[in-house]
């Protein structure tokens, strides 16, 4: 959550439109919920803060943007703010209001949400679109250590994108550009290789259509990690004793070189529990 | 295209460059703080990642101080011309309220020392991620 400061136009819009009828898509799935971020919408009834912070290219001013009563991002205010220029996402706020926001303090590494006055969209809703080597991360030190966790993400991967990572568990070692011994929810490794998960240099290949939205889930149950995209699954066995470092889980990452079609990241959720029983329902909840 | 520009002072330089667009006194606590990202190469040296076409707004109250401080040792050691800071200050002054392609304003020496991603890999300074197709379930 941002520090309380002046009452902005978007604050006013949110307060004026807030209503009791909203039901968050993840309201029924909060047990074990540890991370929840969304660019286009409010995921939880309990969250009443801004969804994103945006920097406009016109003069590099920044502003928080809130949801309407429907739960969707107030895109009218966003487009007004950006004028005919571009808008870049500085922060995707944690909807658990715990400060575990996805942030990018470097201008050139921020993803775009408005391009020349036009909204960037995925599934017809606002999204964070890559225009270069760009990524977001949670604050340093926000580490979860355990061997059970579940992650969900809605995103798309562009056909020309190299080394993209939408959301990942980090098992042991973390390196900013390459995760050794990890399981990414979704990764494109190179133009000649398929999209999938990675684990210590191995790559699971699951069917994804480039440039189209998907919801992926990855569940580490203490012994195995199951990556599922649509009907396709892949399972990798891990030591039951292995720990999951989720300090940077939620990363939206594209590393250099960047080429071809951009990829998009819209929302994600992470649980510190095994959500196998609710997996299908959570995936459906993250499908707008 | 991104060029990797060597800079042991990558973080303060990136912060100082962003100050041209958003001087510290106009920034909020949660606002953007850096212009370009940076990496540490296999030898432990830092490189600023500079998109060559990246443009910034030059704020009406932009200050050169932080950039001048970083360049001064290079000038003192004779690597950069003595008038480097003076010329950069004049450029900033002339562009207040306008746009600046940041890479164009870098001293020629830094441009000559910069490398592309492929050149970084060829020089052994960056490794291609070693992720091969999975062979076992």
XYZ file of C-alpha atoms in Angstrom:
425
model
C 0.000 0.000 0.000
C 1.263 3.486 -0.726
C 1.642 5.956 2.053
C -1.464 8.002 2.612
C -1.051 11.317 0.888
C -3.179 13.769 -0.989
C -6.642 12.805 -2.182
C -6.218 12.306 -5.883
C -8.793 12.222 -8.651
C -8.589 8.457 -8.720
C -9.153 8.288 -4.959
C -12.302 10.315 -5.371
C -13.542 8.137 -8.199
C -12.989 5.022 -6.184
C -14.780 6.311 -3.110
C -17.675 7.575 -5.177
C -18.144 4.296 -6.992
C -17.474 1.831 -4.216
C -20.465 -0.355 -3.567
C -21.387 -3.340 -1.424
C -22.235 -5.616 -4.351
C -18.707 -6.399 -5.450
C -17.547 -9.987 -4.929
C -13.860 -10.682 -5.449
C -13.000 -13.590 -7.739
C -10.610 -14.955 -5.095
C -12.911 -14.366 -2.099
C -13.655 -18.085 -1.781
C -9.984 -19.031 -2.026
C -8.181 -17.045 0.641
C -6.922 -19.930 2.792
C -3.154 -19.871 2.505
C -3.242 -16.935 0.104
C 0.121 -15.179 0.355
C 0.329 -13.005 -2.755
C -2.324 -11.478 -5.000
C -1.683 -8.905 -7.693
C -3.748 -7.805 -10.669
C -3.337 -5.070 -13.221
C -6.916 -4.988 -14.520
C -9.090 -5.728 -11.501
C -9.697 -6.129 -7.817
C -9.342 -9.772 -6.767
C -10.598 -9.563 -3.178
C -13.521 -7.801 -1.527
C -11.288 -7.099 1.445
C -8.920 -4.951 -0.615
C -9.833 -1.311 -1.053
C -6.541 0.152 -2.216
C -5.122 1.095 -5.594
C -4.416 -1.556 -8.224
C -1.424 0.050 -9.886
C 0.819 3.094 -9.920
C 1.477 4.550 -13.359
C 4.085 6.959 -14.731
C 3.074 8.971 -17.776
C 5.534 9.775 -20.553
C 4.237 13.313 -20.927
C 6.107 14.633 -17.895
C 6.949 11.499 -15.851
C 4.398 12.373 -13.162
C 3.044 9.329 -11.295
C -0.368 8.483 -9.934
C -2.147 5.569 -8.232
C -5.186 4.100 -9.971
C -8.098 2.446 -8.225
C -10.878 0.085 -9.286
C -14.433 1.100 -10.028
C -17.382 -0.433 -8.193
C -17.347 -3.276 -10.699
C -13.828 -4.135 -9.571
C -12.266 -3.193 -12.888
C -9.471 -0.662 -13.188
C -10.699 2.880 -13.785
C -9.368 3.106 -17.318
C -11.080 6.415 -18.076
C -9.039 8.174 -15.427
C -5.942 6.319 -16.547
C -6.337 7.402 -20.159
C -7.094 10.962 -19.081
C -3.946 10.946 -16.983
C -1.789 9.685 -19.841
C -3.266 12.053 -22.397
C -2.128 11.007 -25.841
C 1.138 9.663 -24.516
C 2.338 6.432 -22.956
C 1.780 5.074 -19.458
C 4.187 2.768 -17.636
C 3.475 0.633 -14.578
C 5.676 1.510 -11.621
C 3.901 -0.678 -9.061
C 1.316 -3.462 -9.040
C 0.032 -3.290 -5.477
C -0.367 -6.342 -3.306
C -4.075 -6.865 -2.788
C -3.324 -8.313 0.620
C -2.243 -4.787 1.606
C 0.927 -6.208 3.141
C 3.415 -4.106 1.207
C 4.556 -7.028 -0.948
C 3.964 -5.009 -4.071
C 5.492 -5.792 -7.435
C 7.660 -2.790 -8.124
C 10.065 -1.463 -10.708
C 11.873 1.734 -9.737
C 13.836 1.907 -12.997
C 12.007 3.775 -15.753
C 13.408 1.837 -18.704
C 12.420 -1.475 -17.078
C 8.766 -0.601 -16.499
C 6.104 -2.281 -18.588
C 3.656 -0.270 -20.648
C -0.100 -0.075 -20.023
C -0.962 2.817 -22.339
C 0.596 3.312 -25.762
C 0.050 6.674 -27.467
C -3.258 7.114 -25.660
C -4.475 3.553 -26.313
C -4.861 0.947 -23.588
C -2.687 -2.189 -23.778
C -5.020 -5.175 -23.368
C -5.101 -8.924 -22.859
C -8.498 -10.645 -22.843
C -9.917 -7.194 -23.557
C -8.677 -5.914 -20.193
C -5.703 -3.733 -19.223
C -2.382 -5.539 -19.058
C 1.326 -4.937 -18.490
C 2.996 -5.294 -21.878
C 6.713 -5.749 -22.310
C 8.576 -3.396 -24.602
C 12.075 -4.492 -23.675
C 14.032 -6.253 -20.982
C 11.681 -5.597 -18.105
C 10.683 -7.193 -14.850
C 9.091 -6.613 -11.464
C 9.805 -8.099 -8.106
C 8.583 -8.114 -4.543
C 10.680 -6.380 -1.875
C 13.968 -7.933 -0.830
C 13.599 -9.984 2.293
C 9.984 -10.984 1.681
C 11.005 -14.604 1.626
C 8.830 -17.613 2.217
C 10.719 -20.755 3.021
C 8.839 -24.000 2.822
C 8.367 -26.958 0.532
C 4.679 -26.531 -0.197
C 3.352 -23.720 -2.345
C 0.995 -23.013 -5.228
C 1.226 -20.328 -7.887
C -1.201 -19.093 -10.517
C -0.692 -16.591 -13.293
C -2.584 -15.165 -16.272
C -0.324 -13.915 -19.010
C 0.716 -14.336 -22.624
C 4.068 -15.008 -24.214
C 5.113 -13.423 -27.473
C 6.583 -15.587 -30.198
C 9.734 -13.540 -30.421
C 10.385 -13.132 -26.738
C 13.505 -14.700 -25.322
C 13.985 -15.681 -21.709
C 10.631 -14.606 -20.396
C 9.413 -15.609 -16.974
C 5.920 -14.877 -15.706
C 6.032 -16.371 -12.228
C 8.432 -18.747 -10.593
C 9.316 -20.737 -7.579
C 12.945 -20.444 -6.668
C 14.383 -23.554 -5.164
C 17.493 -22.654 -3.272
C 19.690 -20.385 -5.369
C 18.357 -17.255 -6.918
C 20.080 -15.288 -9.611
C 18.488 -12.195 -11.046
C 18.816 -13.171 -14.681
C 18.851 -16.918 -14.527
C 17.298 -19.054 -11.889
C 19.266 -22.171 -11.208
C 17.272 -24.983 -9.744
C 13.910 -23.367 -10.182
C 10.511 -24.061 -11.526
C 9.018 -21.264 -13.504
C 5.311 -21.289 -14.041
C 5.938 -20.239 -17.572
C 9.089 -19.538 -19.472
C 10.114 -19.099 -23.047
C 13.738 -19.956 -23.365
C 14.735 -19.378 -26.959
C 13.181 -19.157 -30.371
C 13.901 -22.796 -31.102
C 12.484 -24.101 -27.866
C 9.026 -24.491 -26.484
C 7.350 -22.725 -23.627
C 7.173 -24.389 -20.286
C 8.768 -24.771 -16.915
C 12.394 -25.107 -16.061
C 14.096 -27.022 -13.343
C 17.813 -26.935 -12.923
C 18.347 -26.422 -16.614
C 15.648 -28.808 -17.757
C 12.696 -27.567 -19.713
C 9.218 -29.003 -19.681
C 7.444 -28.362 -22.935
C 3.762 -27.636 -22.712
C 1.517 -26.418 -25.460
C 0.972 -22.674 -25.417
C -0.188 -20.541 -28.278
C 2.006 -17.508 -28.611
C 0.370 -14.136 -28.039
C -2.760 -15.694 -26.549
C -3.849 -15.500 -22.945
C -3.330 -18.512 -20.694
C -3.806 -19.276 -17.026
C -1.071 -21.495 -15.637
C -0.748 -23.141 -12.256
C 2.226 -24.654 -10.527
C 1.816 -26.642 -7.342
C 4.670 -27.866 -5.201
C 3.260 -30.403 -2.773
C 6.433 -31.216 -0.896
C 7.636 -33.925 -3.232
C 6.633 -32.948 -6.735
C 5.979 -29.829 -8.700
C 3.130 -29.940 -11.166
C 3.035 -27.339 -13.889
C -0.293 -27.164 -15.688
C -1.283 -25.068 -18.659
C -4.727 -25.811 -20.006
C -5.099 -29.561 -20.199
C -1.373 -30.198 -20.386
C 0.672 -31.039 -17.313
C 4.218 -31.806 -16.418
C 5.490 -33.174 -13.143
C 9.006 -32.949 -11.761
C 10.012 -34.693 -8.571
C 11.821 -32.653 -5.960
C 13.282 -33.650 -2.663
C 10.625 -33.374 0.001
C 13.121 -31.417 2.052
C 13.690 -28.745 -0.539
C 12.742 -25.218 0.400
C 10.965 -22.721 -1.762
C 12.293 -19.195 -1.790
C 9.448 -16.958 -2.832
C 11.206 -13.677 -2.217
C 10.916 -12.860 -5.867
C 8.027 -15.035 -6.815
C 5.644 -13.039 -8.864
C 8.381 -11.771 -11.064
C 7.299 -10.588 -14.448
C 10.530 -10.900 -16.272
C 11.878 -10.595 -19.772
C 15.635 -10.578 -20.079
C 17.803 -9.214 -22.827
C 17.835 -9.679 -25.763
C 14.233 -8.782 -26.383
C 12.799 -9.175 -29.840
C 9.641 -9.877 -31.732
C 6.181 -9.830 -30.252
C 5.897 -8.621 -26.680
C 4.422 -10.626 -23.870
C 1.827 -9.573 -21.344
C 1.285 -10.169 -17.649
C -2.095 -9.449 -16.104
C -2.451 -11.077 -12.697
C -1.204 -13.718 -10.338
C -1.734 -15.334 -6.952
C 0.496 -17.396 -4.692
C -0.423 -19.676 -1.808
C 1.804 -21.086 0.889
C -0.291 -24.230 0.817
C -1.044 -27.086 -1.543
C -4.073 -25.895 -3.508
C -4.512 -29.019 -5.598
C -8.116 -29.387 -4.433
C -8.996 -25.859 -5.520
C -6.680 -25.679 -8.493
C -9.335 -25.804 -11.203
C -11.574 -23.357 -9.367
C -8.777 -20.830 -8.835
C -7.746 -21.123 -12.450
C -11.349 -20.416 -13.432
C -11.479 -17.453 -11.038
C -8.449 -15.977 -12.770
C -10.080 -16.354 -16.172
C -12.129 -13.177 -16.728
C 18.846 -1.695 -29.230
C 20.365 -1.975 -25.786
C 24.034 -1.142 -25.363
C 25.918 -2.103 -22.239
C 27.936 0.863 -21.018
C 30.620 0.127 -18.421
C 30.076 2.024 -15.217
C 31.365 1.238 -11.760
C 28.915 3.907 -10.587
C 25.938 2.402 -12.410
C 23.403 2.921 -9.639
C 24.231 6.544 -8.790
C 24.628 7.364 -12.486
C 21.218 5.860 -13.281
C 19.730 7.806 -10.391
C 21.420 11.022 -11.490
C 20.223 10.569 -15.076
C 16.645 10.108 -13.852
C 17.111 13.321 -11.904
C 17.256 15.154 -15.217
C 13.634 14.204 -15.767
C 12.443 14.094 -12.158
C 14.710 16.042 -9.784
C 14.639 14.643 -6.237
C 12.652 17.586 -4.869
C 9.681 16.882 -7.154
C 9.631 13.104 -6.572
C 7.402 11.233 -4.161
C 8.560 8.489 -1.838
C 7.181 5.699 -4.043
C 8.149 7.213 -7.385
C 10.567 5.911 -9.983
C 14.187 6.489 -8.926
C 16.394 5.180 -11.727
C 16.509 5.637 -15.470
C 18.328 2.535 -16.699
C 18.930 -0.863 -15.194
C 22.364 -2.416 -14.786
C 23.984 -5.815 -14.625
C 27.096 -7.241 -13.042
C 29.218 -9.205 -15.501
C 31.073 -12.456 -14.934
C 34.141 -10.520 -13.726
C 32.164 -8.509 -11.217
C 32.113 -5.266 -13.199
C 28.934 -3.265 -13.646
C 27.351 -2.204 -16.912
C 24.491 0.187 -17.441
C 21.868 -1.164 -19.879
C 21.049 1.738 -22.179
C 18.348 1.532 -24.876
C 19.904 3.735 -27.547
C 16.626 5.367 -28.523
C 15.353 6.025 -24.990
C 14.182 9.593 -24.539
C 13.462 11.493 -21.364
C 11.843 14.786 -20.549
C 14.365 17.325 -19.320
C 12.700 18.939 -16.319
C 12.614 22.711 -16.066
C 14.555 22.414 -12.797
C 16.897 19.606 -13.872
C 20.301 19.635 -12.196
C 23.593 18.264 -13.542
C 25.294 17.917 -10.173
C 25.175 14.156 -9.715
C 26.306 13.435 -13.271
C 29.125 15.972 -13.072
C 30.394 14.409 -9.859
C 30.548 10.983 -11.517
C 32.330 12.270 -14.629
C 34.833 14.514 -12.829
C 37.318 11.731 -11.923
C 37.380 10.685 -15.587
C 38.147 14.281 -16.526
C 40.771 14.607 -13.814
C 42.538 11.494 -15.083
C 42.528 12.783 -18.652
C 40.138 10.174 -20.029
C 37.503 12.750 -20.894
C 38.001 16.269 -22.300
C 38.212 19.017 -19.687
C 35.081 20.697 -21.026
C 32.895 17.555 -20.804
C 30.826 18.725 -17.862
C 30.537 22.243 -19.236
C 29.253 20.942 -22.544
C 26.785 18.572 -20.882
C 25.488 21.366 -18.671
C 24.977 23.529 -21.719
C 23.102 20.711 -23.448
C 20.805 20.221 -20.465
C 20.258 23.956 -20.222
C 19.272 24.120 -23.893
C 16.799 21.247 -23.556
C 14.867 22.245 -20.452
C 11.233 21.372 -21.091
C 12.193 19.306 -24.138
C 13.153 15.689 -24.856
C 16.621 14.198 -24.799
C 17.840 10.928 -26.301
C 20.039 10.000 -23.376
C 22.513 7.757 -25.202
C 23.308 10.568 -27.628
C 24.497 12.671 -24.690
C 26.945 10.041 -23.406
C 30.619 11.008 -23.872
C 32.120 9.377 -26.950
C 34.585 7.436 -24.818
C 31.737 5.611 -23.080
C 30.036 4.870 -26.400
C 33.278 3.405 -27.730
C 33.588 1.220 -24.640
C 29.972 0.037 -24.823
C 28.944 -3.380 -26.135
C 25.878 -5.091 -27.554
C 24.375 -8.141 -25.872
C 26.049 -10.434 -28.392
C 29.387 -8.728 -27.834
C 29.009 -9.159 -24.094
C 28.446 -12.895 -24.584
C 31.312 -13.189 -27.091
C 33.614 -11.483 -24.594
C 32.622 -13.974 -21.926
C 31.076 -11.237 -19.816
C 27.524 -12.563 -20.010
C 26.458 -16.182 -20.164
C 23.575 -17.443 -22.219
C 21.137 -19.095 -19.847
C 21.924 -22.784 -20.035
C 18.477 -24.262 -20.288
C 18.222 -27.327 -22.399
C 15.155 -29.359 -23.354
C 14.181 -31.763 -20.640
C 15.195 -35.322 -21.288
C 13.739 -37.053 -18.241
C 10.321 -36.680 -16.648
